[in-house]
Every structure is written in structure tokens, then in C-alpha cells.
XYZ file of C-alpha atoms in Angstrom:
401
model
C 71.654 20.610 63.621
C 71.606 20.806 59.856
C 69.274 18.530 57.980
C 70.787 15.434 56.290
C 71.124 15.834 52.574
C 70.871 13.162 49.892
C 72.621 13.840 46.602
C 70.588 12.953 43.493
C 72.486 9.626 42.707
C 72.010 8.295 46.327
C 68.314 9.370 46.372
C 67.632 7.510 43.159
C 69.393 4.486 44.470
C 67.518 4.449 47.686
C 64.238 5.022 45.900
C 64.877 2.239 43.259
C 66.080 -0.197 45.970
C 62.690 0.243 47.752
C 61.053 -0.516 44.444
C 63.136 -3.585 43.725
C 64.752 -2.067 40.702
C 68.304 -1.553 41.808
C 69.761 -5.093 42.038
C 68.937 -8.100 39.836
C 65.881 -10.122 40.863
C 66.822 -13.729 41.004
C 63.722 -15.352 42.670
C 61.220 -17.827 41.052
C 58.544 -15.202 40.551
C 55.841 -17.510 41.885
C 54.237 -18.704 45.138
C 56.088 -17.484 48.210
C 58.582 -15.533 46.291
C 55.871 -13.662 44.266
C 54.068 -12.985 47.678
C 57.320 -11.473 48.956
C 57.679 -9.214 45.877
C 54.013 -8.095 46.129
C 54.515 -7.318 49.874
C 57.730 -5.435 49.268
C 55.986 -3.282 46.459
C 52.777 -2.883 48.479
C 50.534 -3.517 45.423
C 50.755 -3.847 41.686
C 48.453 -1.854 39.399
C 46.171 -3.752 37.128
C 45.429 -2.321 33.654
C 43.610 -3.591 30.685
C 45.906 -2.214 27.917
C 47.787 -5.113 26.363
C 49.764 -3.798 23.452
C 52.838 -5.874 24.581
C 51.982 -7.132 28.113
C 49.522 -6.141 30.796
C 50.838 -3.588 33.263
C 50.788 -5.892 36.278
C 52.703 -8.620 34.414
C 55.297 -6.246 33.136
C 55.831 -4.745 36.553
C 56.380 -8.118 38.171
C 58.474 -9.483 35.324
C 60.802 -6.526 35.551
C 61.561 -7.638 39.096
C 61.502 -11.408 38.544
C 62.431 -12.513 35.015
C 61.059 -15.930 35.690
C 57.611 -14.499 36.475
C 54.600 -15.627 34.318
C 51.046 -14.359 34.399
C 49.570 -17.512 35.807
C 51.517 -17.042 38.933
C 49.706 -13.810 39.976
C 46.353 -15.471 38.967
C 47.060 -18.308 41.455
C 47.759 -15.893 44.334
C 44.359 -14.287 43.847
C 42.211 -17.216 42.725
C 43.813 -20.190 44.450
C 46.163 -19.334 47.250
C 43.974 -16.358 48.332
C 47.252 -14.632 49.404
C 46.213 -11.473 47.498
C 43.051 -9.620 46.566
C 41.987 -7.056 44.116
C 40.880 -3.598 45.067
C 41.932 0.054 44.554
C 44.876 2.117 45.707
C 45.086 5.141 43.270
C 43.734 2.770 40.626
C 42.700 -0.974 40.356
C 45.415 -3.045 41.936
C 46.358 -6.465 43.329
C 47.175 -6.161 47.014
C 48.652 -8.619 49.626
C 45.895 -10.363 51.496
C 47.543 -9.512 54.877
C 46.679 -5.865 54.053
C 42.926 -6.560 53.773
C 41.972 -5.377 57.401
C 43.451 -2.083 56.572
C 41.204 -1.670 53.602
C 38.025 -1.467 55.686
C 38.640 2.277 56.156
C 38.990 2.612 52.335
C 35.798 0.643 51.820
C 33.993 3.164 54.064
C 35.569 6.202 52.370
C 35.099 4.887 48.862
C 31.420 4.172 49.576
C 30.883 7.720 50.796
C 32.577 9.166 47.734
C 30.598 7.062 45.369
C 27.300 7.877 47.128
C 28.207 11.573 46.693
C 29.590 11.543 43.203
C 28.215 8.779 41.154
C 24.657 10.096 40.835
C 26.062 12.883 38.615
C 28.293 10.753 36.465
C 26.658 7.327 36.274
C 23.441 6.267 34.540
C 20.372 6.468 36.724
C 18.991 3.343 38.340
C 22.026 1.780 39.801
C 20.992 2.293 43.379
C 17.717 0.407 42.707
C 19.754 -2.576 41.528
C 21.981 -2.975 44.581
C 19.731 -5.524 46.479
C 19.001 -7.302 43.277
C 22.571 -7.714 42.273
C 23.671 -8.751 45.797
C 20.987 -11.401 45.952
C 21.959 -12.654 42.493
C 25.536 -13.099 43.695
C 24.512 -14.661 46.961
C 22.308 -17.229 45.208
C 24.433 -17.955 42.111
C 27.945 -17.425 43.150
C 30.689 -16.012 40.841
C 29.131 -13.392 38.670
C 30.429 -11.114 35.892
C 28.813 -7.894 34.441
C 27.476 -10.108 31.686
C 25.391 -12.058 34.074
C 23.300 -9.124 35.445
C 21.245 -6.404 33.993
C 19.189 -8.421 31.475
C 17.154 -6.066 29.438
C 19.279 -3.000 30.350
C 20.587 -0.854 27.559
C 24.433 -1.267 27.276
C 26.527 1.874 27.198
C 28.013 3.292 24.025
C 29.535 6.471 25.095
C 32.709 5.608 26.810
C 34.619 3.402 29.256
C 32.478 4.435 32.320
C 29.053 4.316 30.580
C 28.069 1.193 32.479
C 24.481 -0.177 32.598
C 22.929 0.186 36.073
C 23.544 -3.430 37.178
C 27.282 -3.186 36.254
C 27.501 0.023 38.256
C 25.900 -1.785 41.164
C 28.372 -4.596 40.951
C 31.310 -2.124 40.965
C 29.745 -0.271 43.941
C 29.313 -3.433 45.974
C 32.857 -4.440 45.193
C 34.353 -1.003 45.969
C 32.452 -0.832 49.272
C 33.729 -4.298 50.417
C 30.535 -6.375 50.212
C 31.827 -8.237 47.163
C 35.251 -9.424 46.223
C 36.855 -10.497 43.004
C 37.287 -14.293 43.239
C 39.009 -14.750 39.860
C 39.009 -13.485 36.272
C 37.988 -15.181 33.055
C 40.114 -13.764 30.333
C 40.372 -10.262 31.836
C 36.724 -10.036 32.938
C 36.177 -9.821 36.703
C 34.112 -12.486 38.445
C 32.569 -11.208 41.679
C 31.459 -13.203 44.806
C 30.433 -12.453 48.340
C 33.449 -11.227 50.278
C 32.865 -13.871 52.927
C 33.309 -16.563 50.316
C 36.565 -15.110 48.953
C 38.466 -13.519 51.800
C 40.033 -15.971 54.399
C 38.290 -15.471 57.778
C 41.333 -14.350 59.656
C 41.503 -11.361 57.431
C 37.895 -10.850 56.766
C 37.097 -10.700 60.476
C 40.123 -8.700 61.667
C 39.378 -5.298 62.912
C 41.525 -2.160 63.285
C 40.684 1.320 64.526
C 40.849 4.142 62.060
C 43.912 5.529 63.861
C 45.765 2.188 63.628
C 44.997 2.087 59.929
C 46.238 5.596 59.281
C 49.419 4.803 61.206
C 49.930 1.584 59.309
C 49.205 3.130 55.879
C 51.669 6.012 56.364
C 54.440 3.949 57.890
C 54.111 1.151 55.303
C 54.137 3.638 52.482
C 57.155 5.441 53.725
C 59.006 2.165 54.074
C 58.273 1.409 50.344
C 59.270 4.866 49.209
C 62.330 5.633 51.316
C 61.346 9.318 51.526
C 58.546 11.606 50.520
C 56.305 14.494 51.306
C 53.274 13.950 53.446
C 51.118 14.083 50.216
C 53.371 11.530 48.367
C 53.126 9.199 51.329
C 49.430 9.479 51.576
C 49.009 8.990 47.866
C 50.845 5.573 47.927
C 47.846 3.611 49.151
C 45.196 6.381 48.838
C 43.644 5.433 52.212
C 44.727 8.454 54.268
C 43.295 11.930 53.642
C 45.794 14.677 53.096
C 44.936 16.476 56.290
C 45.426 13.248 58.253
C 48.816 12.736 56.507
C 50.038 16.189 57.479
C 49.069 15.676 61.074
C 50.607 12.274 61.178
C 53.850 13.571 59.794
C 53.963 16.478 62.284
C 53.346 14.129 65.216
C 55.880 11.478 63.918
C 58.466 14.253 63.485
C 58.012 15.485 67.027
C 58.145 12.025 68.481
C 61.463 11.306 66.564
C 59.848 8.626 64.238
C 60.576 10.841 61.183
C 63.344 13.089 60.206
C 63.445 15.823 57.563
C 65.873 15.413 54.736
C 66.965 17.551 51.779
C 66.945 15.570 48.565
C 68.758 16.752 45.484
C 66.681 16.676 42.297
C 68.018 15.901 38.772
C 68.262 19.684 38.009
C 70.292 20.393 41.139
C 67.459 21.835 43.235
C 66.611 20.374 46.566
C 63.263 19.234 48.087
C 62.533 18.893 51.820
C 60.985 15.547 52.490
C 60.435 13.197 55.320
C 62.365 10.054 55.810
C 63.609 7.794 58.733
C 66.814 7.064 60.554
C 66.579 3.404 59.469
C 66.429 4.500 55.739
C 69.424 6.709 56.063
C 71.399 4.047 58.063
C 70.738 1.511 55.277
C 72.390 3.797 52.624
C 75.730 2.194 53.206
C 74.334 -1.226 52.461
C 72.634 -0.237 49.151
C 73.720 -2.651 46.383
C 75.383 -1.346 43.210
C 72.924 -0.818 40.362
C 72.501 -3.717 37.962
C 73.834 -3.014 34.503
C 70.788 -4.748 33.004
C 68.525 -2.714 30.697
C 64.933 -2.916 31.833
C 61.792 -2.285 29.905
C 59.241 -0.914 32.397
C 55.495 -0.635 32.438
C 54.129 2.878 31.936
C 52.260 2.182 35.295
C 55.411 0.956 37.047
C 55.065 2.051 40.783
C 58.474 3.762 40.575
C 57.068 6.032 37.779
C 53.386 6.509 38.471
C 53.865 9.797 40.095
C 54.976 11.634 37.016
C 56.090 14.796 38.825
C 58.328 12.781 41.155
C 59.773 10.845 38.245
C 60.729 14.108 36.500
C 62.150 15.665 39.587
C 64.200 12.635 40.692
C 65.246 11.239 37.255
C 64.793 14.237 34.936
C 62.409 11.961 32.964
C 59.297 13.826 31.590
C 56.807 11.224 30.883
C 53.183 11.232 29.842
C 51.059 8.612 28.026
C 49.834 10.474 24.956
C 46.583 8.435 24.477
C 44.320 11.428 23.713
C 47.002 13.370 21.779
C 46.365 13.387 18.018
C 48.938 11.329 16.194
C 50.257 14.252 14.203
C 51.041 16.140 17.420
C 52.660 13.294 19.357
C 56.336 13.406 20.161
C 56.378 9.736 20.718
C 53.920 6.871 20.256
C 50.759 7.053 22.314
C 51.828 4.213 24.768
C 55.584 3.884 24.941
C 57.630 1.959 27.529
C 60.167 3.629 29.746
C 63.622 2.066 29.522
C 65.928 1.957 32.505
C 69.641 1.080 32.919
C 71.236 1.022 36.330
C 69.805 3.996 38.167
C 68.969 6.047 35.013
C 66.086 6.258 32.642
C 67.789 6.101 29.246
C 64.888 6.228 26.767
C 61.419 5.093 25.698
C 60.510 2.243 23.473
C 57.484 1.795 21.165
C 56.953 -1.834 20.753
C 53.841 -3.960 20.072
C 52.939 -7.648 20.002
C 52.108 -8.524 16.439
C 50.966 -12.087 16.338
C 53.877 -14.226 17.375
C 56.283 -11.320 16.873
C 57.417 -8.357 18.892
C 57.484 -5.350 16.479
C 59.827 -2.587 17.546
C 58.700 0.715 15.971
C 60.939 3.145 17.706
C 63.429 3.785 20.517
C 64.095 7.314 21.536
C 67.195 7.869 23.809
C 66.988 10.563 26.357
C 69.081 13.708 25.957
C 72.735 13.029 26.704
C 72.324 9.193 26.255
C 74.616 7.712 23.620
C 73.274 4.544 22.047
C 76.533 2.651 21.360
C 76.781 -0.917 20.349
C 76.906 -2.267 23.867
C 73.740 -0.423 24.858
C 71.970 -1.472 21.653
C 72.852 -5.114 22.380
C 71.434 -4.604 25.935
C 68.146 -3.481 24.532
C 68.027 -6.517 22.154
C 68.832 -8.868 25.115
C 65.947 -7.406 27.167
C 63.586 -7.682 24.226
C 64.518 -11.343 23.823
C 63.838 -11.866 27.508
C 60.546 -10.151 27.159
C 59.616 -12.586 24.276
C 59.480 -15.318 26.765
C 56.938 -13.393 28.913
C 54.555 -12.525 26.050
C 55.074 -15.778 24.060
C 56.615 -14.226 21.043
C 58.872 -16.284 18.696
C 60.399 -13.548 16.723
C 61.675 -9.883 16.942
C 61.200 -7.455 14.092
C 62.869 -4.085 13.930
C 61.056 -1.655 11.792
C 63.057 0.600 9.483
C 64.312 3.700 11.136
C 63.524 2.369 14.642
C 66.502 4.064 16.226
C 65.443 7.658 16.623
C 67.598 10.657 17.500
C 67.547 12.009 20.986
C 65.346 15.083 21.557
C 67.261 18.301 21.108
């Protein structure tokens, strides 16, 4: 039998539907509705950059226009229905997934033990017991509360003092958990004082965790290679992912599918009968223009975004300004099932200042589309608490040749 084939438009729609970006999101964006969104996405990346809105807030707002940052804070700090840890990066994750993270705790600890001596300041191992005792005795603790007398770093983001490194090690290995944040600063406490007992005490075998992580990732992607599926949660090793896909294919749990890329080429990937059967029920794309986070889960795999959408996207943080094609931190702009451009905008006091919009090649920026961008910016003003919108001279740029 020939392999099923998904044309590019159908593949994009399946992928965006799994990422909650195809149809309009009409929920409240808080409490149970926000828990549902977080569960559907699998996680939401946390990032400190706040030129317009923090990554996690913009990701959730793009799915639920009524979302506000305090709602996610409540899930973590009050409801305890989500926790902070790592996937490919720092993330907020549904609490019901916590038992599956035990394998990640073990593997992260082994990696840190092997790698951190070469890239972290000396002395952090000697501080582990001291820091753990401090947290046990005093409760919620930040990096400012430990390491008295230790020289603070001055040579980059990761130049932590030894006690800060010890805090992070204890968190990444599962002995501490983030109980809340003050501003954006993490507050750590003993895991048993943060994680509800039904999740803290639950145990799964390594095989059960691998099976869950691969199945849950595929459900949220719709299709992917074994490496892409493993990279979703970053729990499963690549060799384990290949073995899992081989076995699942032989058992009929997976099927191979040819997916058309934006340039007409095809890629062979794994999917499921359920995903293909659901194609007929996919909603039509929303006409809304959406401003997305640079770390949106639909775009975080830059190679996949380029293949599927023809959207070449990089954050040019370390590129000298004179050599940048765009601003260093620009926001992808989506309409329907297409990425139509990128926006350079900043929060400037009580105003959103729009510096530039670059349409993608082949995208005409007519009056209706320009009005759609303005409407989205006005919606975004409610999230970031801006009262005004300022368009800087020459903000509409030509499409790249």
C-alpha cells in the first residue's frame, strides 16, 4: 500500500490545530480553562525577555485573548495545578505530568554532574547540603538569600555564584521546586512542600515514561520524525525514540506519512490513524491576525517552521545592528494558516511603539490586512497595560526581494 500523503495546506492546518492556533480561542484564559490550554499545549516556555510581553504570557494570550499573567501565576503558586521545570528550556508544565518528570530529574542530574564542573564556578558541590538545609529551615528561598560573602558573577548570564548554582542543581534534580516568583525571581522550596502528594509520590517505570512522553508529544504535534517527537518534552533519548517508533510502527500504533513542505518537497514522518481520521473535522482557519511569541511552541523548531511554512526565522540577538536584516527580537505575525510577516514593537512607558513591520515575500499589505494588524495591536495593549499605540515613521517596510 502507498503511504498517505498530506499536502502542505492540510499539514499546516493539522499542525496549527494541535497548537491551538487554527480556530479562535474563546475561553476565559484562567483557572480550569487555562489548565486545559496548558494541557493541550503540553507546556509553555518561560523567558525573561520582556520588550513587549514575556514569552509565556504572549503564548497563552495568542490562544486566549482574555488571558492575563496573574492567571498563570495562580496555577503555579495557588492552585498547584502546574509546576516549573525544563523541557528544552525553562517551562510551566501541567502538574499531572509531574510523575513523568522523575526520569528527567535523574537524567538532568547525571548531565549536570558530568558537565557543570567544566562550565560553572568551583565550589557549588560543596554548597549543596548547606543550601538544602537553608531551604528546609527557612522555607521559600531565592538566589539572593544564599551565598553570603560569595563573589557575584560579572561575565555573563550563567556566571552564577556557587550557592546559586547549588539552588539550580537541586531544582533541576527534583529536590527543590519553585513555589512562586517575586517579580520574575524564582522562589524555591522543598519539593514535598510544593508538589501535591498524589503527584509527588506517584511512580512510573522508565518504560512507561518513555511511552507516555512519545505518545503525548505526537498527540500535540500531529506528525513528526522520531527526533522531533523526542525533542518535544526532552525526556526521551534519541536512540530510545527511534526504538519506540520502530516498535510502534510494527504494532500498528503509528503509520508513516509523506508530508509536503512549503517548497514542494516531501518528508517522511510518523503520524497516527486517529490524526488522519480527524482531518475531515479540522476547523477553517481563523482570519484573525495573531502576533506570536518568538518562543511560540509552533515555531520553536526553526527548521520545522521553515520547512512547513517557508518561514526562515532567527532571533538576531548576537548579530551587530548594522548587519541585522530585522530587529534583534521581532515577533512573528500569523494570519489563518500562513506566517505573513514579522513585527518590531516595544513597550515604551504606557505606549506600544511599532518600529517596523516586514511582510513576507508574496504578501500584499492592503488596507484590510493593515487594519487587522492594528486591531491585534489594540488587543495586545490590553495584555501589556498600554494606553496608546505609536507608529514610527517608515514602519511599513518592503517585503524582502
